[in-house]
Coordinates of C-alpha atoms and ligand atoms in Angstrom, one line a residue:
X1 CA 25.3 63.1 28.7
X2 CA 25.0 62.3 32.4
X3 CA 22.5 64.2 34.6
X4 CA 23.2 64.4 38.3
X5 CA 20.4 65.2 40.7
X6 CA 21.1 66.6 44.2
X7 CA 17.9 67.3 46.2
X8 CA 17.8 69.5 49.3
X9 CA 14.7 70.0 51.4
X10 CA 13.3 73.0 49.4
X11 CA 15.7 73.1 46.5
X12 CA 17.0 70.8 43.7
X13 CA 20.3 71.1 42.0
X14 CA 21.3 69.3 38.8
X15 CA 24.4 69.2 36.6
X16 CA 25.1 67.8 33.2
X17 CA 28.4 66.1 32.4
X18 CA 29.7 65.2 29.0
X19 CA 30.8 61.5 29.2
X20 CA 33.1 61.6 26.1
X21 CA 36.7 61.5 27.4
X22 CA 37.3 63.2 30.7
X23 CA 34.0 63.9 32.5
X24 CA 33.3 67.6 32.0
X25 CA 30.4 69.7 33.4
X26 CA 28.6 71.4 30.5
X27 CA 25.5 72.7 32.3
X28 CA 24.0 73.1 35.7
X29 CA 20.7 74.3 37.1
X30 CA 18.6 74.6 40.2
X31 CA 15.1 75.2 41.3
X32 CA 14.8 77.0 44.7
X33 CA 11.8 77.6 46.9
X34 CA 10.0 74.5 45.7
X35 CA 6.4 74.6 46.6
X36 CA 6.1 78.4 47.0
X37 CA 7.1 80.9 44.3
X38 CA 9.7 78.5 42.8
X39 CA 12.5 80.0 40.7
X40 CA 14.6 78.2 38.2
X41 CA 18.2 79.1 37.3
X42 CA 20.3 77.5 34.5
X43 CA 23.8 77.8 33.2
X44 CA 24.7 76.0 30.0
X45 CA 27.3 76.2 27.2
X46 CA 24.5 76.9 24.6
X47 CA 22.7 79.9 26.2
X48 CA 24.8 81.0 29.2
X49 CA 22.8 82.0 32.3
X50 CA 19.0 82.1 32.3
X51 CA 16.5 82.3 35.2
X52 CA 12.8 82.9 35.9
X53 CA 9.8 81.9 37.8
X54 CA 8.6 78.3 37.4
X55 CA 5.7 76.1 38.4
X56 CA 7.1 73.4 40.7
X57 CA 4.8 72.2 43.5
X58 CA 7.2 69.4 44.5
X59 CA 10.6 68.0 43.7
X60 CA 9.3 65.7 41.0
X61 CA 7.9 68.7 39.1
X62 CA 11.0 70.7 39.7
X63 CA 13.1 68.0 38.2
X64 CA 10.8 67.7 35.2
X65 CA 11.0 71.5 34.6
X66 CA 14.8 71.4 34.8
X67 CA 15.0 68.5 32.3
X68 CA 12.6 70.4 29.9
X69 CA 14.6 73.6 30.3
X70 CA 17.8 71.8 29.4
X71 CA 16.3 70.8 26.0
X72 CA 18.9 72.8 24.0
X73 CA 21.6 70.7 25.7
X74 CA 20.0 67.4 24.8
X75 CA 19.3 68.4 21.2
X76 CA 22.6 67.1 19.8
X77 CA 23.9 65.3 23.0
X78 CA 21.2 62.9 24.3
X79 CA 20.9 62.1 27.9
X80 CA 22.0 58.5 28.7
X81 CA 22.0 58.1 32.4
X82 CA 20.8 59.9 35.6
X83 CA 22.7 59.8 38.9
X84 CA 21.0 60.7 42.2
X85 CA 22.4 61.6 45.6
X86 CA 20.3 59.4 47.9
X87 CA 20.5 60.3 51.5
X88 CA 20.1 56.8 53.0
X89 CA 21.5 53.5 51.9
X90 CA 20.7 51.9 55.2
X91 CA 22.8 49.0 56.6
X92 CA 23.3 47.3 53.3
X93 CA 23.7 49.7 50.4
X94 CA 27.2 51.3 50.4
X95 CA 28.6 51.6 46.9
X96 CA 26.6 53.3 44.2
X97 CA 24.1 51.0 42.5
X98 CA 21.9 50.9 39.4
X99 CA 18.4 51.7 40.6
X100 CA 16.5 48.6 39.6
X101 CA 13.2 47.6 41.1
X102 CA 14.8 45.7 44.0
X103 CA 17.1 48.5 45.0
X104 CA 14.3 51.1 44.8
X105 CA 12.1 48.8 47.0
X106 CA 14.9 48.6 49.6
X107 CA 15.3 52.4 49.5
X108 CA 11.5 52.8 50.0
X109 CA 11.8 50.5 53.1
X110 CA 14.4 52.9 54.5
X111 CA 12.1 55.9 54.3
X112 CA 11.3 55.8 58.1
X113 CA 15.0 56.3 58.7
X114 CA 15.1 59.6 56.8
X115 CA 11.5 60.7 56.6
X116 CA 12.3 64.3 55.4
X117 CA 14.8 63.4 52.7
X118 CA 14.4 59.9 51.4
X119 CA 10.9 60.4 49.9
X120 CA 12.2 63.5 48.1
X121 CA 15.0 61.5 46.6
X122 CA 12.7 58.7 45.5
X123 CA 10.2 61.2 44.0
X124 CA 13.1 62.4 41.8
X125 CA 13.8 58.8 40.7
X126 CA 10.1 58.3 39.8
X127 CA 10.0 61.6 37.9
X128 CA 12.8 60.5 35.7
X129 CA 11.2 57.1 35.2
X130 CA 8.0 58.8 34.1
X131 CA 9.7 61.2 31.7
X132 CA 12.3 58.8 30.3
X133 CA 11.6 55.2 31.3
X134 CA 14.4 53.8 29.2
X135 CA 17.1 55.8 30.8
X136 CA 19.1 53.9 33.5
X137 CA 19.4 55.6 36.9
X138 CA 22.1 55.2 39.5
X139 CA 21.9 56.0 43.2
X140 CA 24.8 57.2 45.3
X141 CA 24.3 56.9 49.1
X142 CA 25.4 59.6 51.5
X143 CA 25.7 57.1 54.3
X144 CA 27.8 54.7 52.3
X145 CA 31.2 56.2 53.0
X146 CA 30.8 55.5 56.7
X147 CA 30.1 51.8 56.6
X148 CA 33.7 51.2 57.7
X149 CA 33.0 52.7 61.1
X150 CA 33.5 50.2 63.9
X151 CA 30.6 49.2 66.1
X152 CA 31.9 51.3 68.9
X153 CA 31.3 54.4 66.8
X154 CA 28.1 53.3 65.0
X155 CA 26.1 51.8 67.9
X156 CA 24.0 53.5 70.6
X157 CA 24.1 52.1 74.1
X158 CA 20.5 51.0 73.8
X159 CA 19.1 47.5 73.8
X160 CA 20.7 45.9 70.8
X161 CA 17.4 44.8 69.3
X162 CA 17.0 48.5 68.1
X163 CA 20.4 48.3 66.5
X164 CA 19.4 45.2 64.5
X165 CA 16.3 47.1 63.4
X166 CA 18.3 50.0 62.0
X167 CA 18.6 52.4 65.0
X168 CA 22.3 53.2 64.8
X169 CA 24.7 56.0 63.7
X170 CA 25.1 56.0 59.9
X171 CA 26.8 59.3 59.2
X172 CA 26.1 61.5 56.1
X173 CA 27.9 63.8 53.6
X174 CA 29.5 60.7 52.2
X175 CA 29.6 61.9 48.7
X176 CA 31.5 65.0 49.8
X177 CA 33.9 63.0 51.8
X178 CA 34.5 60.7 48.8
X179 CA 35.1 63.8 46.6
X180 CA 37.6 65.4 49.0
X181 CA 39.4 62.0 49.6
X182 CA 39.9 61.7 45.9
X183 CA 41.4 65.1 45.6
X184 CA 43.6 64.5 48.6
X185 CA 44.8 61.3 47.0
X186 CA 46.1 63.4 44.1
X187 CA 47.3 66.4 46.2
X188 CA 48.7 64.9 49.4
X189 CA 48.6 61.0 49.3
X190 CA 50.8 61.1 52.4
X191 CA 48.0 62.7 54.4
X192 CA 45.3 60.4 53.1
X193 CA 47.5 57.4 54.1
X194 CA 47.5 58.8 57.7
X195 CA 45.0 60.3 60.2
X196 CA 42.9 63.1 58.7
X197 CA 39.8 65.1 59.8
X198 CA 37.6 66.5 57.0
X199 CA 35.3 69.3 58.1
X200 CA 32.4 69.7 55.6
X201 CA 30.9 73.0 56.7
X202 CA 27.9 74.1 54.6
X203 CA 24.3 74.7 55.5
X204 CA 24.5 71.2 56.8
X205 CA 27.8 70.5 58.5
X206 CA 29.7 67.5 59.8
X207 CA 33.2 66.2 60.3
X208 CA 34.7 62.8 59.5
X209 CA 37.8 61.1 61.0
X210 CA 39.6 59.1 58.3
X211 CA 42.3 56.6 59.0
X212 CA 44.1 55.4 55.9
X213 CA 41.3 56.9 53.8
X214 CA 38.5 55.1 55.6
X215 CA 35.8 56.7 57.8
X216 CA 36.3 55.6 61.4
X217 CA 34.0 58.1 63.1
X218 CA 31.8 61.0 62.1
X219 CA 29.8 63.7 63.9
X220 CA 26.4 63.1 62.3
X221 CA 24.6 60.0 63.5
X222 CA 21.3 58.3 63.0
X223 CA 20.0 61.5 61.5
X224 CA 21.5 64.7 60.1
X225 CA 20.8 66.5 63.3
X226 CA 23.8 65.4 65.4
X227 CA 27.2 66.9 65.8
X228 CA 28.0 70.4 64.7
X229 CA 25.8 73.5 64.8
X230 CA 24.2 74.0 61.4
X231 CA 22.2 76.7 59.5
X232 CA 18.9 75.7 61.0
X233 CA 19.7 72.4 62.8
X234 CA 20.7 72.2 66.4
X235 CA 23.6 69.8 66.3
X236 CA 24.5 67.8 69.4
X237 CA 21.8 68.0 72.1
X238 CA 21.1 66.1 75.3
X239 CA 18.2 63.7 74.6
X240 CA 16.9 64.7 78.1
X241 CA 16.3 68.2 76.7
X242 CA 13.9 66.6 74.1
X243 CA 12.0 64.7 76.8
X244 CA 11.7 68.0 78.7
X245 CA 10.4 69.8 75.6
X246 CA 7.7 67.2 75.2
X247 CA 6.8 66.9 78.9
X248 CA 7.0 70.5 80.0
X249 CA 6.0 72.3 76.7
X250 CA 3.7 69.6 75.4
X251 CA 5.5 69.6 72.1
X252 CA 4.2 67.2 69.5
X253 CA 6.4 65.1 67.2
X254 CA 5.8 67.5 64.4
X255 CA 6.6 70.6 66.5
X256 CA 9.8 69.0 67.8
X257 CA 10.9 68.0 64.3
X258 CA 10.3 71.5 63.0
X259 CA 12.2 73.0 66.0
X260 CA 15.2 70.8 65.6
X261 CA 15.5 70.8 61.8
X262 CA 14.3 74.3 60.9
X263 CA 14.3 76.7 63.8
X264 CA 17.5 75.8 65.6
X265 CA 21.2 76.2 65.0
X266 CA 22.7 79.4 63.7
X267 CA 19.2 80.7 62.8
X268 CA 18.2 80.4 66.5
X269 CA 21.3 81.9 67.9
X270 CA 22.3 84.7 65.4
X271 CA 19.3 86.9 65.0
X272 CA 20.6 87.2 61.4
X273 CA 19.3 83.9 59.8
X274 CA 21.2 80.8 59.1
X275 CA 23.5 81.9 56.3
X276 CA 27.1 82.4 57.5
X277 CA 27.8 85.3 55.1
X278 CA 24.9 87.3 56.6
X279 CA 25.9 86.3 60.2
X280 CA 29.5 87.4 59.6
X281 CA 28.3 90.7 58.1
X282 CA 25.8 91.4 60.9
X283 CA 28.3 92.2 63.6
X284 CA 25.7 92.2 66.4
X285 CA 26.3 90.6 69.7
X286 CA 23.9 87.7 68.9
X287 CA 25.7 87.1 65.5
X288 CA 29.1 87.1 67.2
X289 CA 27.8 84.7 69.9
X290 CA 26.5 82.4 67.1
X291 CA 30.0 82.3 65.5
X292 CA 31.7 81.7 68.8
X293 CA 29.3 78.8 69.5
X294 CA 29.8 77.3 66.0
X295 CA 33.6 77.4 66.4
X296 CA 33.5 76.0 70.0
X297 CA 31.5 73.0 69.0
X298 CA 33.7 72.4 66.0
X299 CA 36.8 72.6 68.2
X300 CA 35.3 70.1 70.6
X301 CA 34.5 67.7 67.8
X302 CA 38.0 68.0 66.4
X303 CA 39.3 67.0 69.9
X304 CA 37.0 64.0 70.0
X305 CA 37.8 62.8 66.5
X306 CA 41.5 63.2 67.1
X307 CA 41.2 61.0 70.2
X308 CA 39.5 58.4 68.1
X309 CA 42.3 58.6 65.5
X310 CA 45.0 58.6 68.1
X311 CA 46.6 61.8 66.7
X312 CA 46.2 64.0 63.7
X313 CA 48.2 64.3 60.5
X314 CA 46.0 66.8 58.7
X315 CA 42.8 68.9 58.8
X316 CA 40.8 69.6 55.7
X317 CA 38.1 72.2 55.2
X318 CA 35.4 72.0 52.6
X319 CA 31.8 73.1 51.9
X320 CA 30.5 76.6 51.4
X321 CA 31.8 77.9 54.8
X322 CA 34.9 75.6 54.9
X323 CA 36.0 76.7 51.5
X324 CA 35.2 80.4 51.7
X325 CA 35.2 81.7 55.3
X326 CA 38.7 82.6 56.4
X327 CA 37.2 83.9 59.7
X328 CA 35.5 80.6 60.6
X329 CA 38.5 78.5 59.7
X330 CA 40.7 80.8 61.9
X331 CA 38.3 80.7 64.8
X332 CA 38.0 77.0 64.7
X333 CA 41.7 76.4 64.6
X334 CA 42.5 79.1 67.2
X335 CA 43.7 77.3 70.4
X336 CA 44.4 74.0 68.7
X337 CA 48.2 74.6 68.6
X338 CA 48.6 71.6 70.9
X339 CA 47.6 69.5 67.8
X340 CA 50.2 71.2 65.6
X341 CA 47.4 73.3 64.0
X342 CA 48.2 76.9 63.3
X343 CA 46.6 79.2 60.7
X344 CA 48.8 81.2 58.2
X345 CA 46.8 84.4 58.2
X346 CA 47.8 85.5 54.7
X347 CA 47.2 82.1 53.0
X348 CA 44.0 81.8 55.0
X349 CA 42.6 85.1 53.8
X350 CA 43.5 84.2 50.2
X351 CA 41.6 80.9 50.6
X352 CA 44.8 79.2 49.5
X353 CA 45.0 75.4 49.1
X354 CA 47.2 75.1 52.3
X355 CA 46.3 77.6 55.1
X356 CA 48.4 76.2 58.0
X357 CA 51.9 77.0 59.2
X358 CA 52.1 74.5 62.1
X359 CA 53.4 71.0 62.0
X360 CA 50.0 69.6 61.0
X361 CA 48.9 70.7 57.5
X362 CA 45.5 72.5 57.2
X363 CA 44.0 72.3 53.7
X364 CA 41.1 73.9 51.9
X365 CA 39.7 71.5 49.3
X366 CA 36.8 72.2 46.9
X367 CA 34.2 69.4 47.2
X368 CA 32.0 68.3 44.4
X369 CA 29.2 65.8 45.1
X370 CA 28.2 66.2 41.5
X371 CA 31.5 64.8 40.2
X372 CA 31.2 61.8 42.5
X373 CA 27.7 61.1 41.2
X374 CA 28.6 61.6 37.6
X375 CA 31.7 59.3 37.9
X376 CA 29.6 56.5 39.5
X377 CA 26.8 56.9 36.9
X378 CA 29.4 56.7 34.1
X379 CA 31.2 53.7 35.5
X380 CA 28.0 51.7 36.2
X381 CA 26.6 52.2 32.7
X382 CA 29.7 52.2 30.6
Ligands
ADP401 P1 24.7 73.2 51.2 O1 24.9 72.5 52.5 O2 23.3 73.8 51.1 O3 25.3 72.6 50.0 P2 27.0 75.1 50.9 O4 28.0 74.0 51.0 O5 26.8 75.8 49.6 O6 25.6 74.6 51.4 O7 27.3 76.2 52.0 C1 26.4 77.2 52.3 C2 27.0 78.1 53.4 O8 28.3 78.6 53.0 C3 26.1 79.3 53.8 O9 26.1 79.4 55.2 C4 26.9 80.4 53.2 O10 26.7 81.6 53.9 C5 28.3 79.9 53.4 N1 29.3 80.7 52.6 C6 29.4 80.7 51.3 N2 30.4 81.6 50.9 C7 30.8 82.2 52.1 C8 31.8 83.2 52.4 N3 32.5 83.8 51.4 N4 32.0 83.5 53.7 C9 31.2 82.9 54.6 N5 30.3 82.0 54.4 C10 30.1 81.6 53.1

């Protein structure tokens, strides 16, 4: 069995894949609200769905509880490898790697580049090493997909000494882009061979411009803050605004970090929280403005990424919002007829695989970071 581990800031998702024959998911689980009143939910092929309160003060404990709770799954089908989604591979780690001491040491050195997420990822690696030291672990890096971006897209116009020291645009959501690219290769290899934008719209959101299947530009940058508006993150912002917040409001580093990662984005605009389902249902002026803002930024990024690509052969939506919200897809595409993008209302409402009627195809593709992690873990330990 393969266990995949996908950690968010206050939640942890795992999945179990059977590695005999085709990789098949046999169980999944999550711990939400880690640190305060944590709850665990499990679905497996032995007991079906179970849930309840759980003691999990941090991500390491949450993972330990999930592995224990999956005991009936391991009984006849032992765990043989754990694969992790790791937010940052830095300038050197692109393809998935076995997590030996050297690789873990390099990932620890990268902590300052992703101080909110990398320590959580490494805590999960350590938790597995404590529970099952003999089990190999594999890391899959969310930045890795974008290592093909040219310098013009990855650099900041700052003194280049900073670039050498790691201050550059890395891009994220790489496992999702890998997953969607693989599905596109099967579904529409003609599109993948050309110029495509993939819009990963979830709680976190980004877009990637792909030329011949390789990332050439993406909306997230040095951190996961840049680009699109997100559930609680601001997206693109003028760095001068941050200087102003510090100077005029006396904001500390911690206050600024909390503002930008937790209290901004859809949460700040909608008056209905950061969850798109709630925002769509709210119907208030503020919620409608938040949707309009979300769509406007997305449109602007599509324009920019199309310019980088020199044209557009296909647009692909994925992620919780991208896969499920007909309204958001429609609002984003509205007005982009000049790129050959036009929504087919019926197909769009049905969340069909192809939702466009214009010259440029618009696809909805289910993404699975878990499958990408499981495949890498399987391949590296076969
Ligand atoms: P994460 O980035 O945490 O993996 P997901 O990809 O699961 O998040 O996306 C979560 C987002 O998707 C939430 O904003 C949620 O409201 C939204 N979403 C899920 N289903 C729908 C739906 N049917 N309509 C609108 N939004 C939806």
